[in-house]
Amino acid sequence: MPKDQHNSPLASRGGQEWMLWFGRASQHLPDVHRAFQFLESSCELLDSVEDADLKSRPRKLKQLINRFVGQARCPSAQSCERIAVRTQILDGWLQSELQRHQDPNLLVELGAHGLQKLLTICEGADDKHGFLLKAVREFTRDWLNIVSSRIDNPIERAHLVYPVAMLDQAGLVDPSWWWKQIALCDRHTVLGLLELEINEMNEMQPTSNVSWRSFDKRWRRLRVRALLEYLGDKRLLAELLRKSAVDDFEAVVAVSMLRDAGRSREAIVQAEQWLRALPRSPVLAEALFDLYTNDGWDEEALALAVSHYGYDPNPVWVERLGRLVSPAAKAQVKVWKKHQTV
């Protein structure tokens, strides 16, 4: 449905004429027939004042949207063009119904449902001409504008925008569109939704044999991480990284974030646990050494340095141990330097 108002002779024609024209055309155009059925049925539901229809209205309208958009998985280029047209029709229908002063909460909820369907369809779609991507982006922009202008309660906005934004794991829409809208929602609600999701995640244990499957399972976690970095919440970001590290390098990042979040003792315990699983990891050992020295655990730092110098006599350990002021550390440095000169 065009958004601009055009001066056309057709504008003076009433609903009966349009009904007749669409009805005749839809007999020979399957896509028009599909759209006509959707528009007719959805308008009938929205206009109904029957109590039974009022209770079941949201469910039935979502079912209509499901049938209209379709259930295609990895659609072909030709199917993408048809779904793009349906997306534009759905977008126009929502906006026209809003102008009729229909329930904005219901219509925004229906828009969210339609977007979730479309974002799922777009994953793996053969949209070589970009028709579907363009239509979905336009629909997303219009829907976000409707949410920001029609939904005043920031808590309700959070519950509407968050699940749709987190479903766009393929980044079909510019993440800044989502993050800016989420930043306008109630922060405590958004962080609560993020914390709930993080708590439900399984912990991933770092390993030296990382497979592509390990990374493939993490798309949702990467999406959560991007939002937390935008919101600047160190506490939840540290917890997410702690549960998502797949190798020793990511484990070091997680440990560093735990320390930055004011959880130094927990960072030490976590680094020790991971180092027991990956005893020869130099990056984890160096990270744990720094944690020890920052907290004044010089004896533990010395023992760690000696252990890892035994694995690999890297001069970096001589330099690190030289920073300690304890007599035992200085004595150990002398021993190492003596061996290096022999």
mmCIF file of C-alpha atoms in Angstrom, residues 1-341:
data_model
loop_
_atom_site.group_PDB
_atom_site.id
_atom_site.type_symbol
_atom_site.label_atom_id
_atom_site.label_comp_id
_atom_site.label_asym_id
_atom_site.label_seq_id
_atom_site.Cartn_x
_atom_site.Cartn_y
_atom_site.Cartn_z
ATOM 1 C CA MET A 1 0.000 0.000 0.000
ATOM 2 C CA PRO A 2 1.584 3.337 -1.009
ATOM 3 C CA LYS A 3 2.349 5.627 1.912
ATOM 4 C CA ASP A 4 2.051 8.848 -0.094
ATOM 5 C CA GLN A 5 -1.252 10.388 -1.031
ATOM 6 C CA HIS A 6 -1.585 10.780 -4.797
ATOM 7 C CA ASN A 7 -4.162 12.828 -6.686
ATOM 8 C CA SER A 8 -5.788 10.102 -8.719
ATOM 9 C CA PRO A 9 -9.289 9.667 -10.135
ATOM 10 C CA LEU A 10 -9.363 6.328 -8.308
ATOM 11 C CA ALA A 11 -9.301 8.138 -4.967
ATOM 12 C CA SER A 12 -12.888 9.246 -5.490
ATOM 13 C CA ARG A 13 -14.159 5.671 -5.847
ATOM 14 C CA GLY A 14 -15.787 4.037 -2.832
ATOM 15 C CA GLY A 15 -15.245 0.721 -1.130
ATOM 16 C CA GLN A 16 -17.833 -1.164 -3.153
ATOM 17 C CA GLU A 17 -16.050 -0.378 -6.412
ATOM 18 C CA TRP A 18 -12.702 -1.493 -4.977
ATOM 19 C CA MET A 19 -14.252 -4.685 -3.638
ATOM 20 C CA LEU A 20 -15.618 -5.508 -7.067
ATOM 21 C CA TRP A 21 -12.318 -4.769 -8.842
ATOM 22 C CA PHE A 22 -10.194 -6.738 -6.383
ATOM 23 C CA GLY A 23 -12.642 -9.620 -6.402
ATOM 24 C CA ARG A 24 -12.590 -9.887 -10.204
ATOM 25 C CA ALA A 25 -8.799 -9.505 -10.426
ATOM 26 C CA SER A 26 -8.102 -12.048 -7.679
ATOM 27 C CA GLN A 27 -9.882 -14.767 -9.668
ATOM 28 C CA HIS A 28 -6.989 -14.771 -12.132
ATOM 29 C CA LEU A 29 -4.062 -13.582 -9.942
ATOM 30 C CA PRO A 30 -3.224 -16.027 -7.117
ATOM 31 C CA ASP A 31 -1.069 -13.541 -5.197
ATOM 32 C CA VAL A 32 -3.794 -10.884 -5.351
ATOM 33 C CA HIS A 33 -6.339 -13.465 -4.218
ATOM 34 C CA ARG A 34 -4.125 -14.367 -1.239
ATOM 35 C CA ALA A 35 -3.729 -10.703 -0.271
ATOM 36 C CA PHE A 36 -7.433 -10.006 -0.752
ATOM 37 C CA GLN A 37 -8.389 -12.903 1.522
ATOM 38 C CA PHE A 38 -5.968 -11.744 4.212
ATOM 39 C CA LEU A 39 -7.168 -8.133 4.108
ATOM 40 C CA GLU A 40 -10.820 -9.140 4.114
ATOM 41 C CA SER A 41 -10.498 -11.615 7.000
ATOM 42 C CA SER A 42 -8.271 -9.377 9.139
ATOM 43 C CA CYS A 43 -10.533 -6.362 8.732
ATOM 44 C CA GLU A 44 -13.546 -8.492 9.605
ATOM 45 C CA LEU A 45 -11.874 -9.579 12.847
ATOM 46 C CA LEU A 46 -10.808 -6.054 13.794
ATOM 47 C CA ASP A 47 -14.278 -4.651 13.138
ATOM 48 C CA SER A 48 -16.113 -7.387 15.065
ATOM 49 C CA VAL A 49 -17.686 -6.445 18.401
ATOM 50 C CA GLU A 50 -18.669 -9.992 19.395
ATOM 51 C CA ASP A 51 -17.302 -11.061 22.789
ATOM 52 C CA ALA A 52 -16.049 -14.385 21.435
ATOM 53 C CA ASP A 53 -14.116 -12.622 18.677
ATOM 54 C CA LEU A 54 -12.644 -10.102 21.098
ATOM 55 C CA LYS A 55 -11.130 -12.878 23.231
ATOM 56 C CA SER A 56 -9.726 -14.886 20.337
ATOM 57 C CA ARG A 57 -8.877 -11.905 18.106
ATOM 58 C CA PRO A 58 -5.083 -11.790 18.711
ATOM 59 C CA ARG A 59 -4.667 -15.533 18.152
ATOM 60 C CA LYS A 60 -6.772 -15.557 14.984
ATOM 61 C CA LEU A 61 -5.020 -12.511 13.541
ATOM 62 C CA LYS A 62 -1.622 -14.101 14.142
ATOM 63 C CA GLN A 63 -2.851 -17.224 12.373
ATOM 64 C CA LEU A 64 -3.961 -15.089 9.428
ATOM 65 C CA ILE A 65 -0.509 -13.454 9.284
ATOM 66 C CA ASN A 66 1.135 -16.900 9.377
ATOM 67 C CA ARG A 67 -0.932 -18.121 6.439
ATOM 68 C CA PHE A 68 -0.444 -14.904 4.496
ATOM 69 C CA VAL A 69 3.330 -14.643 4.915
ATOM 70 C CA GLY A 70 3.829 -18.386 4.470
ATOM 71 C CA GLN A 71 6.022 -21.032 6.060
ATOM 72 C CA ALA A 72 8.844 -21.045 3.497
ATOM 73 C CA ARG A 73 12.290 -22.115 4.675
ATOM 74 C CA CYS A 74 15.240 -20.944 2.562
ATOM 75 C CA PRO A 75 12.918 -19.637 -0.186
ATOM 76 C CA SER A 76 14.037 -19.335 -3.805
ATOM 77 C CA ALA A 77 14.634 -15.998 -5.520
ATOM 78 C CA GLN A 78 11.154 -16.098 -7.058
ATOM 79 C CA SER A 79 9.562 -16.858 -3.689
ATOM 80 C CA CYS A 80 11.535 -14.010 -2.101
ATOM 81 C CA GLU A 81 9.934 -11.547 -4.512
ATOM 82 C CA ARG A 82 6.443 -12.769 -3.607
ATOM 83 C CA ILE A 83 7.157 -12.667 0.136
ATOM 84 C CA ALA A 84 8.558 -9.142 -0.287
ATOM 85 C CA VAL A 85 5.226 -8.034 -1.783
ATOM 86 C CA ARG A 86 3.343 -9.672 1.099
ATOM 87 C CA THR A 87 5.620 -7.834 3.527
ATOM 88 C CA GLN A 88 4.766 -4.502 1.932
ATOM 89 C CA ILE A 89 1.051 -5.316 2.070
ATOM 90 C CA LEU A 90 1.305 -6.305 5.741
ATOM 91 C CA ASP A 91 3.182 -3.077 6.488
ATOM 92 C CA GLY A 92 0.547 -0.975 4.716
ATOM 93 C CA TRP A 93 -2.309 -2.801 6.415
ATOM 94 C CA LEU A 94 -0.878 -2.117 9.882
ATOM 95 C CA GLN A 95 -0.440 1.578 9.155
ATOM 96 C CA SER A 96 -3.911 1.965 7.662
ATOM 97 C CA GLU A 97 -5.542 0.252 10.644
ATOM 98 C CA LEU A 98 -3.634 2.519 13.029
ATOM 99 C CA GLN A 99 -5.101 5.517 11.207
ATOM 100 C CA ARG A 100 -8.568 4.102 11.909
ATOM 101 C CA HIS A 101 -7.781 4.433 15.668
ATOM 102 C CA GLN A 102 -7.657 0.708 16.224
ATOM 103 C CA ASP A 103 -5.991 -0.738 19.327
ATOM 104 C CA PRO A 104 -2.297 0.259 18.907
ATOM 105 C CA ASN A 105 -1.085 -2.356 21.411
ATOM 106 C CA LEU A 106 -2.701 -5.167 19.439
ATOM 107 C CA LEU A 107 -1.446 -3.876 16.088
ATOM 108 C CA VAL A 108 2.115 -3.415 17.359
ATOM 109 C CA GLU A 109 2.011 -6.941 18.762
ATOM 110 C CA LEU A 110 0.855 -8.228 15.378
ATOM 111 C CA GLY A 111 3.657 -6.322 13.679
ATOM 112 C CA ALA A 112 6.165 -7.954 16.043
ATOM 113 C CA HIS A 113 4.718 -11.367 15.230
ATOM 114 C CA GLY A 114 4.973 -10.724 11.493
ATOM 115 C CA LEU A 115 8.566 -9.480 11.789
ATOM 116 C CA GLN A 116 9.599 -12.542 13.752
ATOM 117 C CA LYS A 117 8.193 -14.744 11.011
ATOM 118 C CA LEU A 118 9.932 -12.759 8.303
ATOM 119 C CA LEU A 119 13.306 -12.656 10.054
ATOM 120 C CA THR A 120 13.207 -16.440 10.329
ATOM 121 C CA ILE A 121 12.286 -16.806 6.652
ATOM 122 C CA CYS A 122 15.134 -14.503 5.601
ATOM 123 C CA GLU A 123 17.783 -16.792 7.089
ATOM 124 C CA GLY A 124 19.120 -18.783 4.169
ATOM 125 C CA ALA A 125 16.828 -17.107 1.622
ATOM 126 C CA ASP A 126 18.063 -16.855 -1.984
ATOM 127 C CA ASP A 127 17.279 -13.151 -2.093
ATOM 128 C CA LYS A 128 19.754 -12.410 -4.888
ATOM 129 C CA HIS A 129 17.958 -9.228 -5.985
ATOM 130 C CA GLY A 130 17.511 -7.944 -2.429
ATOM 131 C CA PHE A 131 13.741 -7.473 -2.731
ATOM 132 C CA LEU A 132 12.902 -9.320 0.471
ATOM 133 C CA LEU A 133 15.698 -7.700 2.478
ATOM 134 C CA LYS A 134 14.587 -4.226 1.414
ATOM 135 C CA ALA A 135 10.940 -4.934 2.262
ATOM 136 C CA VAL A 136 11.805 -6.359 5.684
ATOM 137 C CA ARG A 137 14.032 -3.376 6.484
ATOM 138 C CA GLU A 138 11.270 -0.940 5.526
ATOM 139 C CA PHE A 139 8.761 -2.904 7.597
ATOM 140 C CA THR A 140 11.182 -2.903 10.554
ATOM 141 C CA ARG A 141 11.719 0.857 10.305
ATOM 142 C CA ASP A 142 7.980 1.542 10.136
ATOM 143 C CA TRP A 143 7.255 -0.840 13.013
ATOM 144 C CA LEU A 144 9.924 0.736 15.238
ATOM 145 C CA ASN A 145 8.502 4.178 14.468
ATOM 146 C CA ILE A 146 5.045 2.955 15.455
ATOM 147 C CA VAL A 147 6.386 1.489 18.704
ATOM 148 C CA SER A 148 8.191 4.696 19.674
ATOM 149 C CA SER A 149 5.219 6.938 18.831
ATOM 150 C CA ARG A 150 2.291 4.787 20.020
ATOM 151 C CA ILE A 151 3.625 2.819 23.016
ATOM 152 C CA ASP A 152 4.313 5.264 25.837
ATOM 153 C CA ASN A 153 5.151 2.760 28.558
ATOM 154 C CA PRO A 154 8.924 2.051 28.383
ATOM 155 C CA ILE A 155 8.458 -1.324 30.091
ATOM 156 C CA GLU A 156 5.946 -2.445 27.455
ATOM 157 C CA ARG A 157 8.302 -1.197 24.727
ATOM 158 C CA ALA A 158 11.093 -3.341 26.151
ATOM 159 C CA HIS A 159 8.950 -6.482 26.047
ATOM 160 C CA LEU A 160 7.950 -5.698 22.461
ATOM 161 C CA VAL A 161 11.286 -4.731 20.920
ATOM 162 C CA TYR A 162 13.712 -7.041 22.741
ATOM 163 C CA PRO A 163 12.494 -10.442 21.436
ATOM 164 C CA VAL A 164 12.280 -9.171 17.848
ATOM 165 C CA ALA A 165 15.709 -7.527 17.965
ATOM 166 C CA MET A 166 17.383 -10.621 19.391
ATOM 167 C CA LEU A 167 15.881 -12.801 16.666
ATOM 168 C CA ASP A 168 17.752 -10.861 13.961
ATOM 169 C CA GLN A 169 20.911 -12.877 14.518
ATOM 170 C CA ALA A 170 21.921 -12.666 10.864
ATOM 171 C CA GLY A 171 22.064 -8.864 11.098
ATOM 172 C CA LEU A 172 19.528 -8.280 8.322
ATOM 173 C CA VAL A 173 18.717 -4.915 9.876
ATOM 174 C CA ASP A 174 21.427 -2.516 11.040
ATOM 175 C CA PRO A 175 21.968 -3.351 14.740
ATOM 176 C CA SER A 176 22.020 0.361 15.612
ATOM 177 C CA TRP A 177 18.320 0.509 14.712
ATOM 178 C CA TRP A 178 17.545 -2.095 17.350
ATOM 179 C CA TRP A 179 19.991 -0.904 19.999
ATOM 180 C CA LYS A 180 18.869 2.735 19.830
ATOM 181 C CA GLN A 181 15.253 1.714 20.338
ATOM 182 C CA ILE A 182 16.139 -0.663 23.163
ATOM 183 C CA ALA A 183 18.142 2.110 24.844
ATOM 184 C CA LEU A 184 14.916 4.148 24.963
ATOM 185 C CA CYS A 185 13.121 1.341 26.786
ATOM 186 C CA ASP A 186 13.176 0.807 30.535
ATOM 187 C CA ARG A 187 16.800 -0.144 31.292
ATOM 188 C CA HIS A 188 15.993 -2.347 34.294
ATOM 189 C CA THR A 189 13.495 -4.336 32.241
ATOM 190 C CA VAL A 190 15.935 -4.830 29.371
ATOM 191 C CA LEU A 191 18.716 -5.912 31.740
ATOM 192 C CA GLY A 192 16.257 -8.240 33.468
ATOM 193 C CA LEU A 193 15.418 -9.903 30.152
ATOM 194 C CA LEU A 194 19.121 -10.210 29.329
ATOM 195 C CA GLU A 195 19.944 -11.661 32.752
ATOM 196 C CA LEU A 196 17.139 -14.202 32.447
ATOM 197 C CA GLU A 197 18.483 -15.305 29.080
ATOM 198 C CA ILE A 198 22.071 -15.539 30.336
ATOM 199 C CA ASN A 199 21.003 -17.571 33.377
ATOM 200 C CA GLU A 200 19.303 -20.092 31.077
ATOM 201 C CA MET A 201 22.443 -20.570 28.962
ATOM 202 C CA ASN A 202 24.583 -23.656 29.408
ATOM 203 C CA GLU A 203 28.202 -23.072 30.359
ATOM 204 C CA MET A 204 30.722 -23.716 27.592
ATOM 205 C CA GLN A 205 34.077 -25.049 28.783
ATOM 206 C CA PRO A 206 37.218 -23.734 27.044
ATOM 207 C CA THR A 207 39.138 -26.351 25.106
ATOM 208 C CA SER A 208 42.210 -26.548 22.912
ATOM 209 C CA ASN A 209 40.224 -28.428 20.233
ATOM 210 C CA VAL A 210 37.689 -25.829 19.094
ATOM 211 C CA SER A 211 35.407 -26.923 16.269
ATOM 212 C CA TRP A 212 33.260 -24.811 13.996
ATOM 213 C CA ARG A 213 30.249 -26.371 15.688
ATOM 214 C CA SER A 214 31.280 -24.657 18.938
ATOM 215 C CA PHE A 215 31.097 -21.274 17.236
ATOM 216 C CA ASP A 216 27.944 -22.126 15.314
ATOM 217 C CA LYS A 217 26.030 -22.626 18.558
ATOM 218 C CA ARG A 218 26.903 -19.166 19.782
ATOM 219 C CA TRP A 219 25.005 -16.831 17.436
ATOM 220 C CA ARG A 220 22.480 -15.955 20.120
ATOM 221 C CA ARG A 221 25.270 -15.303 22.635
ATOM 222 C CA LEU A 222 27.055 -13.005 20.212
ATOM 223 C CA ARG A 223 23.833 -11.060 19.776
ATOM 224 C CA VAL A 224 23.437 -10.717 23.544
ATOM 225 C CA ARG A 225 27.066 -9.628 23.837
ATOM 226 C CA ALA A 226 26.641 -6.904 21.212
ATOM 227 C CA LEU A 227 23.652 -5.453 23.077
ATOM 228 C CA LEU A 228 25.408 -5.569 26.455
ATOM 229 C CA GLU A 229 28.438 -3.806 24.997
ATOM 230 C CA TYR A 230 26.140 -1.104 23.593
ATOM 231 C CA LEU A 231 24.394 -0.713 26.954
ATOM 232 C CA GLY A 232 27.733 -0.753 28.794
ATOM 233 C CA ASP A 233 26.695 -3.227 31.499
ATOM 234 C CA LYS A 234 29.934 -4.822 32.744
ATOM 235 C CA ARG A 235 28.287 -7.132 35.281
ATOM 236 C CA LEU A 236 26.122 -9.062 32.841
ATOM 237 C CA LEU A 237 28.757 -8.926 30.112
ATOM 238 C CA ALA A 238 31.256 -10.553 32.462
ATOM 239 C CA GLU A 239 28.779 -13.319 33.304
ATOM 240 C CA LEU A 240 27.972 -13.892 29.628
ATOM 241 C CA LEU A 241 31.640 -14.152 28.669
ATOM 242 C CA ARG A 242 32.295 -16.487 31.595
ATOM 243 C CA LYS A 243 29.627 -18.885 30.313
ATOM 244 C CA SER A 244 30.545 -18.550 26.622
ATOM 245 C CA ALA A 245 34.340 -18.972 26.405
ATOM 246 C CA VAL A 246 35.302 -21.751 23.980
ATOM 247 C CA ASP A 247 39.106 -21.439 24.024
ATOM 248 C CA ASP A 248 41.835 -20.039 26.260
ATOM 249 C CA PHE A 249 41.937 -16.690 24.465
ATOM 250 C CA GLU A 250 38.238 -16.099 25.105
ATOM 251 C CA ALA A 251 38.762 -17.317 28.661
ATOM 252 C CA VAL A 252 41.346 -14.568 29.171
ATOM 253 C CA VAL A 253 38.854 -11.968 27.931
ATOM 254 C CA ALA A 254 36.235 -13.340 30.329
ATOM 255 C CA VAL A 255 38.640 -13.242 33.261
ATOM 256 C CA SER A 256 39.614 -9.673 32.427
ATOM 257 C CA MET A 257 35.964 -8.642 32.268
ATOM 258 C CA LEU A 258 35.246 -10.294 35.617
ATOM 259 C CA ARG A 259 38.061 -8.258 37.137
ATOM 260 C CA ASP A 260 36.797 -5.031 35.531
ATOM 261 C CA ALA A 261 33.338 -5.765 36.932
ATOM 262 C CA GLY A 262 34.770 -5.794 40.462
ATOM 263 C CA ARG A 263 34.793 -9.588 40.789
ATOM 264 C CA SER A 264 38.566 -10.123 41.223
ATOM 265 C CA ARG A 265 38.355 -13.068 43.603
ATOM 266 C CA GLU A 266 35.835 -14.801 41.344
ATOM 267 C CA ALA A 267 38.118 -14.076 38.382
ATOM 268 C CA ILE A 268 40.983 -15.839 40.204
ATOM 269 C CA VAL A 269 38.853 -18.882 41.037
ATOM 270 C CA GLN A 270 37.571 -19.083 37.465
ATOM 271 C CA ALA A 271 41.051 -18.692 35.936
ATOM 272 C CA GLU A 272 42.411 -21.406 38.236
ATOM 273 C CA GLN A 273 39.607 -23.739 37.211
ATOM 274 C CA TRP A 274 40.198 -23.162 33.500
ATOM 275 C CA LEU A 275 43.966 -23.486 33.898
ATOM 276 C CA ARG A 276 43.503 -26.920 35.479
ATOM 277 C CA ALA A 277 41.615 -27.925 32.337
ATOM 278 C CA LEU A 278 44.228 -26.300 30.057
ATOM 279 C CA PRO A 279 47.413 -26.556 32.144
ATOM 280 C CA ARG A 280 49.805 -25.604 29.345
ATOM 281 C CA SER A 281 47.968 -22.481 28.162
ATOM 282 C CA PRO A 282 50.462 -19.596 28.351
ATOM 283 C CA VAL A 283 47.829 -16.882 27.894
ATOM 284 C CA LEU A 284 45.685 -18.198 30.754
ATOM 285 C CA ALA A 285 48.755 -18.569 32.967
ATOM 286 C CA GLU A 286 49.829 -14.988 32.291
ATOM 287 C CA ALA A 287 46.322 -13.715 33.034
ATOM 288 C CA LEU A 288 46.206 -15.630 36.319
ATOM 289 C CA PHE A 289 49.702 -14.404 37.225
ATOM 290 C CA ASP A 290 48.529 -10.786 36.820
ATOM 291 C CA LEU A 291 45.476 -11.484 38.981
ATOM 292 C CA TYR A 292 47.671 -12.962 41.691
ATOM 293 C CA THR A 293 50.091 -10.038 41.719
ATOM 294 C CA ASN A 294 47.307 -7.436 41.681
ATOM 295 C CA ASP A 295 45.804 -9.020 44.798
ATOM 296 C CA GLY A 296 49.193 -9.459 46.509
ATOM 297 C CA TRP A 297 49.307 -13.233 46.218
ATOM 298 C CA ASP A 298 53.055 -13.318 45.568
ATOM 299 C CA GLU A 299 53.599 -16.917 46.674
ATOM 300 C CA GLU A 300 50.921 -18.220 44.302
ATOM 301 C CA ALA A 301 52.334 -16.056 41.515
ATOM 302 C CA LEU A 302 55.819 -17.449 42.089
ATOM 303 C CA ALA A 303 54.596 -21.046 42.049
ATOM 304 C CA LEU A 304 52.667 -20.429 38.842
ATOM 305 C CA ALA A 305 55.667 -18.816 37.145
ATOM 306 C CA VAL A 306 57.974 -21.675 38.112
ATOM 307 C CA SER A 307 55.459 -24.241 36.868
ATOM 308 C CA HIS A 308 55.005 -22.620 33.480
ATOM 309 C CA TYR A 309 58.670 -21.818 33.049
ATOM 310 C CA GLY A 310 59.168 -25.563 33.351
ATOM 311 C CA TYR A 311 56.765 -26.103 30.429
ATOM 312 C CA ASP A 312 58.343 -23.402 28.299
ATOM 313 C CA PRO A 313 61.408 -21.376 29.435
ATOM 314 C CA ASN A 314 60.043 -18.195 27.919
ATOM 315 C CA PRO A 315 61.967 -15.036 28.979
ATOM 316 C CA VAL A 316 58.592 -13.354 29.593
ATOM 317 C CA TRP A 317 58.384 -15.231 32.902
ATOM 318 C CA VAL A 318 61.769 -13.889 33.976
ATOM 319 C CA GLU A 319 60.527 -10.381 33.274
ATOM 320 C CA ARG A 320 57.208 -10.916 35.059
ATOM 321 C CA LEU A 321 58.767 -12.483 38.114
ATOM 322 C CA GLY A 322 61.315 -9.658 38.272
ATOM 323 C CA ARG A 323 58.474 -7.261 39.105
ATOM 324 C CA LEU A 324 57.823 -8.998 42.418
ATOM 325 C CA VAL A 325 59.582 -7.652 45.481
ATOM 326 C CA SER A 326 59.687 -10.890 47.463
ATOM 327 C CA PRO A 327 63.144 -12.376 48.171
ATOM 328 C CA ALA A 328 62.027 -15.779 46.878
ATOM 329 C CA ALA A 329 61.029 -14.279 43.522
ATOM 330 C CA LYS A 330 64.327 -12.426 43.180
ATOM 331 C CA ALA A 331 66.235 -15.590 44.029
ATOM 332 C CA GLN A 332 64.331 -17.538 41.398
ATOM 333 C CA VAL A 333 65.072 -14.885 38.789
ATOM 334 C CA LYS A 334 68.794 -15.193 39.578
ATOM 335 C CA VAL A 335 68.606 -18.951 39.104
ATOM 336 C CA TRP A 336 66.911 -18.596 35.729
ATOM 337 C CA LYS A 337 69.332 -15.947 34.510
ATOM 338 C CA LYS A 338 72.252 -18.118 35.582
ATOM 339 C CA HIS A 339 70.923 -21.029 33.561
ATOM 340 C CA GLN A 340 70.381 -18.761 30.533
ATOM 341 C CA THR A 341 74.029 -17.665 30.550
#
